Structure formats: C-alpha cells, structure tokens
Amino acid sequence: MQVSRTSLRRLLAAAGLRSPRTRRPPRHRRRRDRMPQAGMLVQMDGSHHPWLGARRPRLVLHAAIDDATGRVLGGVFRPQEDVAGYLLLLRQLTALNGLPLAVYTDRHGLFHRDRRAPLTLAEQLQGHRSSTHVGRALQTLGIRWIPAATPQATDEIVKPPGYHRRRVRGTIRVDAGDPRPKSGV
C-alpha cells in the first residue's frame, strides 16, 4: 500500500500527531536604505505601458531616478526595452546631471551576461566572459553596476502606481501623422 505525503500528513494531523519539525518563519526582506547624497546612485528601468493611449503603439519608457531624492533625472521612449534606449538614457543622464557613482538596475540581459550561458569561442580564447554594450559603457565611464536582488526592487521607477503616467501624459505632444512623442520626460 502506498500513501502520498500529503495524505499521510493529513491522517497524522487528524490523529493529533504533528511533525516534530516546526516551520521556519519566512525570512524578512529588509528594504535597501536610500543613499545619503544626490548623484551617488541612480535607479534605471524600463516601463512598458500604452503611454500615448490605447490606439497608439505601446512604448517603453526608459527612466532614471535619483535614489536619494526620488527626482526623475531623465527618460527616453523606445518601441522596446533595448540597448539603444539605455545608452540614450545614459547619455541624457550624464549630459544633464553628470556621472553617478553607481547605477541600480534589474538583472536584465542588457546589463550583464548570464554566468550559466556557455562561453563563446572568443571568450574561451580570452579567458573571461565579455561584457554587454551597456556593461562596457558603464565600465568605460567608471560607473559601478549594482544588480537588484529581485525584479520588484526596481519598482521605484514605475511607482507609485501611475505617478509617471499621470505626469508624462500631460507633457507628451503627438503629431497626427507621427506616433512618436515630441518631448522627453
């Protein structure tokens, strides 16, 4: 006779016999403290949303926010979350605000190569894994990349819910013939 684990647990619980092992309480995730000074850390992320309305194409807002102040430092609209969008955002960010010490992003493949992926032949000959375009740009500028531990950690970019959407929708002008936005964030 075979009894499944859940059935056995249910039968033992009905007989008043509990497991001697207690459940471990869930580990508390502490929120990361904000940086003490503006310009030290910039959070960057892409926000997928129908920014121009339901009848217009969906765009991705690549946005950068100062970690210490919560101020929006820049934004770029693109048809998809891509290398060009982050490089344009980085150029806009450095031109308007200077170089940050570090950038905090999700672990998107645009920022780093997956360690589990096999090395290419060129990487095997070099003896190390090559960087992505965005990774090389950050290294060249001397900006440290800090990956978020969870995807939710970069939600500051798109939160509070609708915050940027309300602010941005009022500032976007669209030509009837050209669906691309005419002004940045």
JSON list of C-alpha atoms in Angstrom, two decimals:
[
{"chain": "A", "resi": 1, "resn": "MET", "atom": "CA", "xyz": [0.00, 0.00, 0.00]},
{"chain": "A", "resi": 2, "resn": "GLN", "atom": "CA", "xyz": [1.30, 3.45, -0.91]},
{"chain": "A", "resi": 3, "resn": "VAL", "atom": "CA", "xyz": [0.14, 6.68, 0.70]},
{"chain": "A", "resi": 4, "resn": "SER", "atom": "CA", "xyz": [1.11, 10.08, -0.58]},
{"chain": "A", "resi": 5, "resn": "ARG", "atom": "CA", "xyz": [2.97, 12.51, 1.65]},
{"chain": "A", "resi": 6, "resn": "THR", "atom": "CA", "xyz": [0.01, 14.91, 1.91]},
{"chain": "A", "resi": 7, "resn": "SER", "atom": "CA", "xyz": [-2.42, 12.10, 2.75]},
{"chain": "A", "resi": 8, "resn": "LEU", "atom": "CA", "xyz": [-0.08, 10.80, 5.46]},
{"chain": "A", "resi": 9, "resn": "ARG", "atom": "CA", "xyz": [0.31, 14.30, 6.91]},
{"chain": "A", "resi": 10, "resn": "ARG", "atom": "CA", "xyz": [-3.47, 14.75, 6.91]},
{"chain": "A", "resi": 11, "resn": "LEU", "atom": "CA", "xyz": [-4.03, 11.36, 8.64]},
{"chain": "A", "resi": 12, "resn": "LEU", "atom": "CA", "xyz": [-1.37, 12.09, 11.30]},
{"chain": "A", "resi": 13, "resn": "ALA", "atom": "CA", "xyz": [-2.83, 15.55, 11.93]},
{"chain": "A", "resi": 14, "resn": "ALA", "atom": "CA", "xyz": [-6.33, 14.05, 12.36]},
{"chain": "A", "resi": 15, "resn": "ALA", "atom": "CA", "xyz": [-4.88, 11.61, 14.93]},
{"chain": "A", "resi": 16, "resn": "GLY", "atom": "CA", "xyz": [-3.31, 14.54, 16.80]},
{"chain": "A", "resi": 17, "resn": "LEU", "atom": "CA", "xyz": [0.25, 13.68, 15.81]},
{"chain": "A", "resi": 18, "resn": "ARG", "atom": "CA", "xyz": [2.14, 16.68, 14.49]},
{"chain": "A", "resi": 19, "resn": "SER", "atom": "CA", "xyz": [5.53, 16.73, 12.88]},
{"chain": "A", "resi": 20, "resn": "PRO", "atom": "CA", "xyz": [8.36, 17.45, 15.34]},
{"chain": "A", "resi": 21, "resn": "ARG", "atom": "CA", "xyz": [9.85, 19.82, 12.76]},
{"chain": "A", "resi": 22, "resn": "THR", "atom": "CA", "xyz": [8.46, 23.29, 13.02]},
{"chain": "A", "resi": 23, "resn": "ARG", "atom": "CA", "xyz": [8.08, 25.56, 10.06]},
{"chain": "A", "resi": 24, "resn": "ARG", "atom": "CA", "xyz": [10.67, 28.24, 9.74]},
{"chain": "A", "resi": 25, "resn": "PRO", "atom": "CA", "xyz": [9.14, 31.72, 9.61]},
{"chain": "A", "resi": 26, "resn": "PRO", "atom": "CA", "xyz": [9.56, 33.49, 6.27]},
{"chain": "A", "resi": 27, "resn": "ARG", "atom": "CA", "xyz": [12.73, 35.49, 6.04]},
{"chain": "A", "resi": 28, "resn": "HIS", "atom": "CA", "xyz": [12.07, 39.20, 6.31]},
{"chain": "A", "resi": 29, "resn": "ARG", "atom": "CA", "xyz": [13.32, 41.18, 3.35]},
{"chain": "A", "resi": 30, "resn": "ARG", "atom": "CA", "xyz": [14.61, 44.49, 4.50]},
{"chain": "A", "resi": 31, "resn": "ARG", "atom": "CA", "xyz": [14.26, 47.40, 2.12]},
{"chain": "A", "resi": 32, "resn": "ARG", "atom": "CA", "xyz": [17.51, 48.91, 0.97]},
{"chain": "A", "resi": 33, "resn": "ASP", "atom": "CA", "xyz": [18.32, 52.25, 2.61]},
{"chain": "A", "resi": 34, "resn": "ARG", "atom": "CA", "xyz": [18.45, 55.23, 0.28]},
{"chain": "A", "resi": 35, "resn": "MET", "atom": "CA", "xyz": [21.80, 56.81, -0.50]},
{"chain": "A", "resi": 36, "resn": "PRO", "atom": "CA", "xyz": [22.66, 59.84, 1.66]},
{"chain": "A", "resi": 37, "resn": "GLN", "atom": "CA", "xyz": [23.51, 62.20, -1.20]},
{"chain": "A", "resi": 38, "resn": "ALA", "atom": "CA", "xyz": [22.06, 63.02, -4.62]},
{"chain": "A", "resi": 39, "resn": "GLY", "atom": "CA", "xyz": [24.03, 61.64, -7.56]},
{"chain": "A", "resi": 40, "resn": "MET", "atom": "CA", "xyz": [25.53, 58.70, -5.72]},
{"chain": "A", "resi": 41, "resn": "LEU", "atom": "CA", "xyz": [23.10, 56.09, -7.03]},
{"chain": "A", "resi": 42, "resn": "VAL", "atom": "CA", "xyz": [20.71, 56.24, -9.98]},
{"chain": "A", "resi": 43, "resn": "GLN", "atom": "CA", "xyz": [17.96, 53.67, -10.47]},
{"chain": "A", "resi": 44, "resn": "MET", "atom": "CA", "xyz": [17.24, 52.78, -14.10]},
{"chain": "A", "resi": 45, "resn": "ASP", "atom": "CA", "xyz": [14.45, 50.65, -15.51]},
{"chain": "A", "resi": 46, "resn": "GLY", "atom": "CA", "xyz": [12.10, 50.30, -18.46]},
{"chain": "A", "resi": 47, "resn": "SER", "atom": "CA", "xyz": [8.34, 50.73, -18.03]},
{"chain": "A", "resi": 48, "resn": "HIS", "atom": "CA", "xyz": [6.06, 49.06, -20.60]},
{"chain": "A", "resi": 49, "resn": "HIS", "atom": "CA", "xyz": [2.79, 50.98, -20.95]},
{"chain": "A", "resi": 50, "resn": "PRO", "atom": "CA", "xyz": [0.46, 52.40, -23.62]},
{"chain": "A", "resi": 51, "resn": "TRP", "atom": "CA", "xyz": [1.84, 55.90, -22.92]},
{"chain": "A", "resi": 52, "resn": "LEU", "atom": "CA", "xyz": [0.16, 57.55, -25.90]},
{"chain": "A", "resi": 53, "resn": "GLY", "atom": "CA", "xyz": [-3.25, 55.98, -25.41]},
{"chain": "A", "resi": 54, "resn": "ALA", "atom": "CA", "xyz": [-4.92, 52.72, -26.35]},
{"chain": "A", "resi": 55, "resn": "ARG", "atom": "CA", "xyz": [-4.95, 53.41, -30.11]},
{"chain": "A", "resi": 56, "resn": "ARG", "atom": "CA", "xyz": [-1.28, 54.30, -30.35]},
{"chain": "A", "resi": 57, "resn": "PRO", "atom": "CA", "xyz": [1.64, 51.85, -30.26]},
{"chain": "A", "resi": 58, "resn": "ARG", "atom": "CA", "xyz": [2.88, 50.72, -26.85]},
{"chain": "A", "resi": 59, "resn": "LEU", "atom": "CA", "xyz": [6.18, 52.29, -25.90]},
{"chain": "A", "resi": 60, "resn": "VAL", "atom": "CA", "xyz": [8.76, 51.58, -23.23]},
{"chain": "A", "resi": 61, "resn": "LEU", "atom": "CA", "xyz": [9.83, 54.49, -21.06]},
{"chain": "A", "resi": 62, "resn": "HIS", "atom": "CA", "xyz": [13.48, 54.02, -20.07]},
{"chain": "A", "resi": 63, "resn": "ALA", "atom": "CA", "xyz": [13.66, 56.17, -16.93]},
{"chain": "A", "resi": 64, "resn": "ALA", "atom": "CA", "xyz": [16.35, 57.17, -14.45]},
{"chain": "A", "resi": 65, "resn": "ILE", "atom": "CA", "xyz": [15.59, 58.30, -10.89]},
{"chain": "A", "resi": 66, "resn": "ASP", "atom": "CA", "xyz": [17.99, 59.64, -8.28]},
{"chain": "A", "resi": 67, "resn": "ASP", "atom": "CA", "xyz": [17.97, 57.26, -5.32]},
{"chain": "A", "resi": 68, "resn": "ALA", "atom": "CA", "xyz": [18.50, 59.89, -2.62]},
{"chain": "A", "resi": 69, "resn": "THR", "atom": "CA", "xyz": [15.91, 62.43, -3.76]},
{"chain": "A", "resi": 70, "resn": "GLY", "atom": "CA", "xyz": [13.48, 60.39, -5.88]},
{"chain": "A", "resi": 71, "resn": "ARG", "atom": "CA", "xyz": [13.81, 63.03, -8.62]},
{"chain": "A", "resi": 72, "resn": "VAL", "atom": "CA", "xyz": [13.35, 61.92, -12.23]},
{"chain": "A", "resi": 73, "resn": "LEU", "atom": "CA", "xyz": [16.68, 62.55, -13.95]},
{"chain": "A", "resi": 74, "resn": "GLY", "atom": "CA", "xyz": [15.78, 61.53, -17.48]},
{"chain": "A", "resi": 75, "resn": "GLY", "atom": "CA", "xyz": [13.68, 59.40, -19.74]},
{"chain": "A", "resi": 76, "resn": "VAL", "atom": "CA", "xyz": [13.66, 58.01, -23.26]},
{"chain": "A", "resi": 77, "resn": "PHE", "atom": "CA", "xyz": [10.76, 56.44, -25.16]},
{"chain": "A", "resi": 78, "resn": "ARG", "atom": "CA", "xyz": [11.55, 53.42, -27.31]},
{"chain": "A", "resi": 79, "resn": "PRO", "atom": "CA", "xyz": [9.44, 50.77, -29.06]},
{"chain": "A", "resi": 80, "resn": "GLN", "atom": "CA", "xyz": [11.04, 48.10, -26.84]},
{"chain": "A", "resi": 81, "resn": "GLU", "atom": "CA", "xyz": [13.45, 47.78, -23.93]},
{"chain": "A", "resi": 82, "resn": "ASP", "atom": "CA", "xyz": [16.78, 47.71, -25.73]},
{"chain": "A", "resi": 83, "resn": "VAL", "atom": "CA", "xyz": [20.46, 48.64, -25.63]},
{"chain": "A", "resi": 84, "resn": "ALA", "atom": "CA", "xyz": [19.91, 51.83, -27.64]},
{"chain": "A", "resi": 85, "resn": "GLY", "atom": "CA", "xyz": [17.33, 53.05, -25.13]},
{"chain": "A", "resi": 86, "resn": "TYR", "atom": "CA", "xyz": [19.64, 52.58, -22.15]},
{"chain": "A", "resi": 87, "resn": "LEU", "atom": "CA", "xyz": [22.60, 54.13, -23.97]},
{"chain": "A", "resi": 88, "resn": "LEU", "atom": "CA", "xyz": [20.47, 57.16, -24.94]},
{"chain": "A", "resi": 89, "resn": "LEU", "atom": "CA", "xyz": [19.27, 57.40, -21.35]},
{"chain": "A", "resi": 90, "resn": "LEU", "atom": "CA", "xyz": [22.85, 57.18, -20.09]},
{"chain": "A", "resi": 91, "resn": "ARG", "atom": "CA", "xyz": [23.94, 59.93, -22.49]},
{"chain": "A", "resi": 92, "resn": "GLN", "atom": "CA", "xyz": [21.00, 62.13, -21.42]},
{"chain": "A", "resi": 93, "resn": "LEU", "atom": "CA", "xyz": [21.68, 61.42, -17.76]},
{"chain": "A", "resi": 94, "resn": "THR", "atom": "CA", "xyz": [25.37, 62.30, -17.94]},
{"chain": "A", "resi": 95, "resn": "ALA", "atom": "CA", "xyz": [24.80, 65.41, -20.08]},
{"chain": "A", "resi": 96, "resn": "LEU", "atom": "CA", "xyz": [22.17, 66.87, -17.74]},
{"chain": "A", "resi": 97, "resn": "ASN", "atom": "CA", "xyz": [23.33, 65.63, -14.32]},
{"chain": "A", "resi": 98, "resn": "GLY", "atom": "CA", "xyz": [26.93, 64.40, -14.60]},
{"chain": "A", "resi": 99, "resn": "LEU", "atom": "CA", "xyz": [28.20, 60.92, -13.85]},
{"chain": "A", "resi": 100, "resn": "PRO", "atom": "CA", "xyz": [26.62, 58.96, -11.00]},
{"chain": "A", "resi": 101, "resn": "LEU", "atom": "CA", "xyz": [28.82, 56.77, -8.83]},
{"chain": "A", "resi": 102, "resn": "ALA", "atom": "CA", "xyz": [26.62, 53.72, -9.38]},
{"chain": "A", "resi": 103, "resn": "VAL", "atom": "CA", "xyz": [23.60, 52.51, -11.35]},
{"chain": "A", "resi": 104, "resn": "TYR", "atom": "CA", "xyz": [20.99, 50.19, -9.78]},
{"chain": "A", "resi": 105, "resn": "THR", "atom": "CA", "xyz": [19.03, 48.06, -12.27]},
{"chain": "A", "resi": 106, "resn": "ASP", "atom": "CA", "xyz": [17.29, 44.73, -12.59]},
{"chain": "A", "resi": 107, "resn": "ARG", "atom": "CA", "xyz": [19.29, 41.76, -13.85]},
{"chain": "A", "resi": 108, "resn": "HIS", "atom": "CA", "xyz": [18.19, 42.25, -17.45]},
{"chain": "A", "resi": 109, "resn": "GLY", "atom": "CA", "xyz": [20.40, 40.61, -20.06]},
{"chain": "A", "resi": 110, "resn": "LEU", "atom": "CA", "xyz": [21.22, 44.05, -21.45]},
{"chain": "A", "resi": 111, "resn": "PHE", "atom": "CA", "xyz": [23.40, 44.78, -18.42]},
{"chain": "A", "resi": 112, "resn": "HIS", "atom": "CA", "xyz": [25.30, 41.53, -17.93]},
{"chain": "A", "resi": 113, "resn": "ARG", "atom": "CA", "xyz": [25.95, 38.14, -19.47]},
{"chain": "A", "resi": 114, "resn": "ASP", "atom": "CA", "xyz": [24.38, 35.15, -17.76]},
{"chain": "A", "resi": 115, "resn": "ARG", "atom": "CA", "xyz": [27.04, 33.12, -15.96]},
{"chain": "A", "resi": 116, "resn": "ARG", "atom": "CA", "xyz": [25.23, 29.89, -16.77]},
{"chain": "A", "resi": 117, "resn": "ALA", "atom": "CA", "xyz": [25.45, 30.54, -20.52]},
{"chain": "A", "resi": 118, "resn": "PRO", "atom": "CA", "xyz": [28.34, 28.73, -22.16]},
{"chain": "A", "resi": 119, "resn": "LEU", "atom": "CA", "xyz": [31.34, 30.82, -23.15]},
{"chain": "A", "resi": 120, "resn": "THR", "atom": "CA", "xyz": [31.72, 31.65, -26.82]},
{"chain": "A", "resi": 121, "resn": "LEU", "atom": "CA", "xyz": [34.88, 30.57, -28.61]},
{"chain": "A", "resi": 122, "resn": "ALA", "atom": "CA", "xyz": [36.26, 34.14, -28.46]},
{"chain": "A", "resi": 123, "resn": "GLU", "atom": "CA", "xyz": [35.57, 34.27, -24.70]},
{"chain": "A", "resi": 124, "resn": "GLN", "atom": "CA", "xyz": [37.29, 30.93, -24.20]},
{"chain": "A", "resi": 125, "resn": "LEU", "atom": "CA", "xyz": [40.37, 32.24, -26.01]},
{"chain": "A", "resi": 126, "resn": "GLN", "atom": "CA", "xyz": [40.32, 35.48, -23.96]},
{"chain": "A", "resi": 127, "resn": "GLY", "atom": "CA", "xyz": [39.90, 33.55, -20.74]},
{"chain": "A", "resi": 128, "resn": "HIS", "atom": "CA", "xyz": [36.97, 35.62, -19.43]},
{"chain": "A", "resi": 129, "resn": "ARG", "atom": "CA", "xyz": [33.35, 36.46, -20.18]},
{"chain": "A", "resi": 130, "resn": "SER", "atom": "CA", "xyz": [32.86, 39.60, -22.29]},
{"chain": "A", "resi": 131, "resn": "SER", "atom": "CA", "xyz": [30.60, 42.45, -21.18]},
{"chain": "A", "resi": 132, "resn": "THR", "atom": "CA", "xyz": [27.44, 43.65, -22.88]},
{"chain": "A", "resi": 133, "resn": "HIS", "atom": "CA", "xyz": [27.36, 47.01, -24.68]},
{"chain": "A", "resi": 134, "resn": "VAL", "atom": "CA", "xyz": [25.72, 48.70, -21.71]},
{"chain": "A", "resi": 135, "resn": "GLY", "atom": "CA", "xyz": [28.12, 46.97, -19.32]},
{"chain": "A", "resi": 136, "resn": "ARG", "atom": "CA", "xyz": [31.12, 48.19, -21.31]},
{"chain": "A", "resi": 137, "resn": "ALA", "atom": "CA", "xyz": [29.72, 51.74, -21.39]},
{"chain": "A", "resi": 138, "resn": "LEU", "atom": "CA", "xyz": [29.30, 51.72, -17.61]},
{"chain": "A", "resi": 139, "resn": "GLN", "atom": "CA", "xyz": [32.84, 50.32, -17.14]},
{"chain": "A", "resi": 140, "resn": "THR", "atom": "CA", "xyz": [34.32, 52.91, -19.51]},
{"chain": "A", "resi": 141, "resn": "LEU", "atom": "CA", "xyz": [32.59, 55.75, -17.64]},
{"chain": "A", "resi": 142, "resn": "GLY", "atom": "CA", "xyz": [33.68, 54.33, -14.27]},
{"chain": "A", "resi": 143, "resn": "ILE", "atom": "CA", "xyz": [30.09, 53.76, -13.11]},
{"chain": "A", "resi": 144, "resn": "ARG", "atom": "CA", "xyz": [29.55, 50.77, -10.81]},
{"chain": "A", "resi": 145, "resn": "TRP", "atom": "CA", "xyz": [26.64, 48.48, -11.75]},
{"chain": "A", "resi": 146, "resn": "ILE", "atom": "CA", "xyz": [24.57, 47.20, -8.82]},
{"chain": "A", "resi": 147, "resn": "PRO", "atom": "CA", "xyz": [22.11, 44.45, -9.77]},
{"chain": "A", "resi": 148, "resn": "ALA", "atom": "CA", "xyz": [18.83, 44.26, -7.87]},
{"chain": "A", "resi": 149, "resn": "ALA", "atom": "CA", "xyz": [18.26, 41.07, -5.90]},
{"chain": "A", "resi": 150, "resn": "THR", "atom": "CA", "xyz": [14.63, 40.82, -7.10]},
{"chain": "A", "resi": 151, "resn": "PRO", "atom": "CA", "xyz": [12.72, 42.30, -10.04]},
{"chain": "A", "resi": 152, "resn": "GLN", "atom": "CA", "xyz": [10.48, 44.14, -7.56]},
{"chain": "A", "resi": 153, "resn": "ALA", "atom": "CA", "xyz": [13.47, 46.04, -6.20]},
{"chain": "A", "resi": 154, "resn": "THR", "atom": "CA", "xyz": [13.49, 48.38, -9.21]},
{"chain": "A", "resi": 155, "resn": "ASP", "atom": "CA", "xyz": [9.76, 49.11, -8.97]},
{"chain": "A", "resi": 156, "resn": "GLU", "atom": "CA", "xyz": [10.63, 52.57, -7.61]},
{"chain": "A", "resi": 157, "resn": "ILE", "atom": "CA", "xyz": [10.96, 53.59, -11.25]},
{"chain": "A", "resi": 158, "resn": "VAL", "atom": "CA", "xyz": [7.31, 52.86, -12.02]},
{"chain": "A", "resi": 159, "resn": "LYS", "atom": "CA", "xyz": [5.86, 53.55, -8.55]},
{"chain": "A", "resi": 160, "resn": "PRO", "atom": "CA", "xyz": [3.77, 54.98, -7.05]},
{"chain": "A", "resi": 161, "resn": "PRO", "atom": "CA", "xyz": [1.26, 53.41, -9.44]},
{"chain": "A", "resi": 162, "resn": "GLY", "atom": "CA", "xyz": [0.51, 55.75, -12.30]},
{"chain": "A", "resi": 163, "resn": "TYR", "atom": "CA", "xyz": [2.77, 58.53, -10.96]},
{"chain": "A", "resi": 164, "resn": "HIS", "atom": "CA", "xyz": [4.88, 58.90, -14.09]},
{"chain": "A", "resi": 165, "resn": "ARG", "atom": "CA", "xyz": [1.94, 58.05, -16.31]},
{"chain": "A", "resi": 166, "resn": "ARG", "atom": "CA", "xyz": [-0.04, 60.99, -14.90]},
{"chain": "A", "resi": 167, "resn": "ARG", "atom": "CA", "xyz": [2.96, 63.32, -15.11]},
{"chain": "A", "resi": 168, "resn": "VAL", "atom": "CA", "xyz": [4.09, 62.21, -18.55]},
{"chain": "A", "resi": 169, "resn": "ARG", "atom": "CA", "xyz": [0.73, 62.02, -20.33]},
{"chain": "A", "resi": 170, "resn": "GLY", "atom": "CA", "xyz": [0.17, 65.73, -19.79]},
{"chain": "A", "resi": 171, "resn": "THR", "atom": "CA", "xyz": [3.54, 66.65, -21.31]},
{"chain": "A", "resi": 172, "resn": "ILE", "atom": "CA", "xyz": [3.54, 64.45, -24.43]},
{"chain": "A", "resi": 173, "resn": "ARG", "atom": "CA", "xyz": [2.57, 66.03, -27.73]},
{"chain": "A", "resi": 174, "resn": "VAL", "atom": "CA", "xyz": [1.89, 63.73, -30.67]},
{"chain": "A", "resi": 175, "resn": "ASP", "atom": "CA", "xyz": [1.58, 64.69, -34.35]},
{"chain": "A", "resi": 176, "resn": "ALA", "atom": "CA", "xyz": [-1.37, 63.13, -36.13]},
{"chain": "A", "resi": 177, "resn": "GLY", "atom": "CA", "xyz": [0.92, 61.52, -38.70]},
{"chain": "A", "resi": 178, "resn": "ASP", "atom": "CA", "xyz": [3.86, 60.64, -36.44]},
{"chain": "A", "resi": 179, "resn": "PRO", "atom": "CA", "xyz": [3.11, 58.40, -33.42]},
{"chain": "A", "resi": 180, "resn": "ARG", "atom": "CA", "xyz": [6.43, 59.14, -31.67]},
{"chain": "A", "resi": 181, "resn": "PRO", "atom": "CA", "xyz": [6.48, 61.54, -28.72]},
{"chain": "A", "resi": 182, "resn": "LYS", "atom": "CA", "xyz": [7.86, 65.02, -29.40]},
{"chain": "A", "resi": 183, "resn": "SER", "atom": "CA", "xyz": [9.14, 65.85, -25.93]},
{"chain": "A", "resi": 184, "resn": "GLY", "atom": "CA", "xyz": [11.11, 63.81, -23.40]},
{"chain": "A", "resi": 185, "resn": "VAL", "atom": "CA", "xyz": [10.45, 63.46, -19.71]}
]
